């Protein structure tokens, strides 16, 4: 079985912490993040086997109750998504970068998964809502044509929701910019 990722967003920090505990007690899943985000919400992201994530997410939805803002499960998530969320991606040579900005934390994770599955790119980071007013963004790298294809694929998949605010592809980024993005 492949890996799944589960995302829960709540409008209560205390109930968010309680929900994170319930999710971890419900099934054998890895907690990628459980953190307050702007504006006063709480995001929980878990990873694990498809069945375990499904079970944990059900427990999370029940515990969150009326405080649940949104939830999403991505089955067979691209292997680079969890690393990009926790900031442990190793990227090597950077020929170009792509950036996708989203209206929500959950959409940033979806955009990263779509992009990584669409072309031969490497996710550098998926930033979710902290200090971003509830928004998220994805930074990816690869050859220019692959980055363009990946960004376009994510944009096409999510255009109907209106959750993507903007995107950019930068060929041959300046070394000073690369240094700031990778440190």
Steps between C-alpha positions, in 0.01 A plus 500: 500500500612855429531785742220741571504844647213642704440869568264653756443873556312622806385839629597426860852454631400305817272268300776473239745369758237259633427385144870440427515276807188309392639451149824354632317270742263374228758344266867448429570828314788748499426855608668728245371819659246618753523874540308823539479700179376840393232619562453308824446157348667165567634266229572130544677297231558127533659237280483122489345198335172569321284308749667652804461855368135433416432378853693785663324760286158366599595531865633850435180615330291366787717663765514835317122514464371851436856638505599319179563751219628257239651157447655312214669166444745437217548130429824387336658835576822580315800397713645853505190662656560401866865612477397835351247558779749441779783680319743211456513492119843471343497655156853509356554708184233763436449581130169679551237548765123510497282657766127448547308711754169372639219644709512216754748267666315193376510618140877554519547132582268398216684730257835350602372146445352583157820675393731221618293235324476697174868543412855416600533767770609504861294671768718733707239621746129501572434787740164494670342810644749596774554873465314502169151609600366148445656461153751239389762461233705236323855539369628240255805455281612317189574571136306802370264300277419254781437782749269675251310175442469429872375851584253491210369157608440617857333818376274301264398255774412774748374784277132422559530543877649849470748409773814582301591867514810511280800310368842568353775311323855635522764366263860510627429666835775718648730312743413751774132409468577127497704543818206666681250241379711204608613627840 
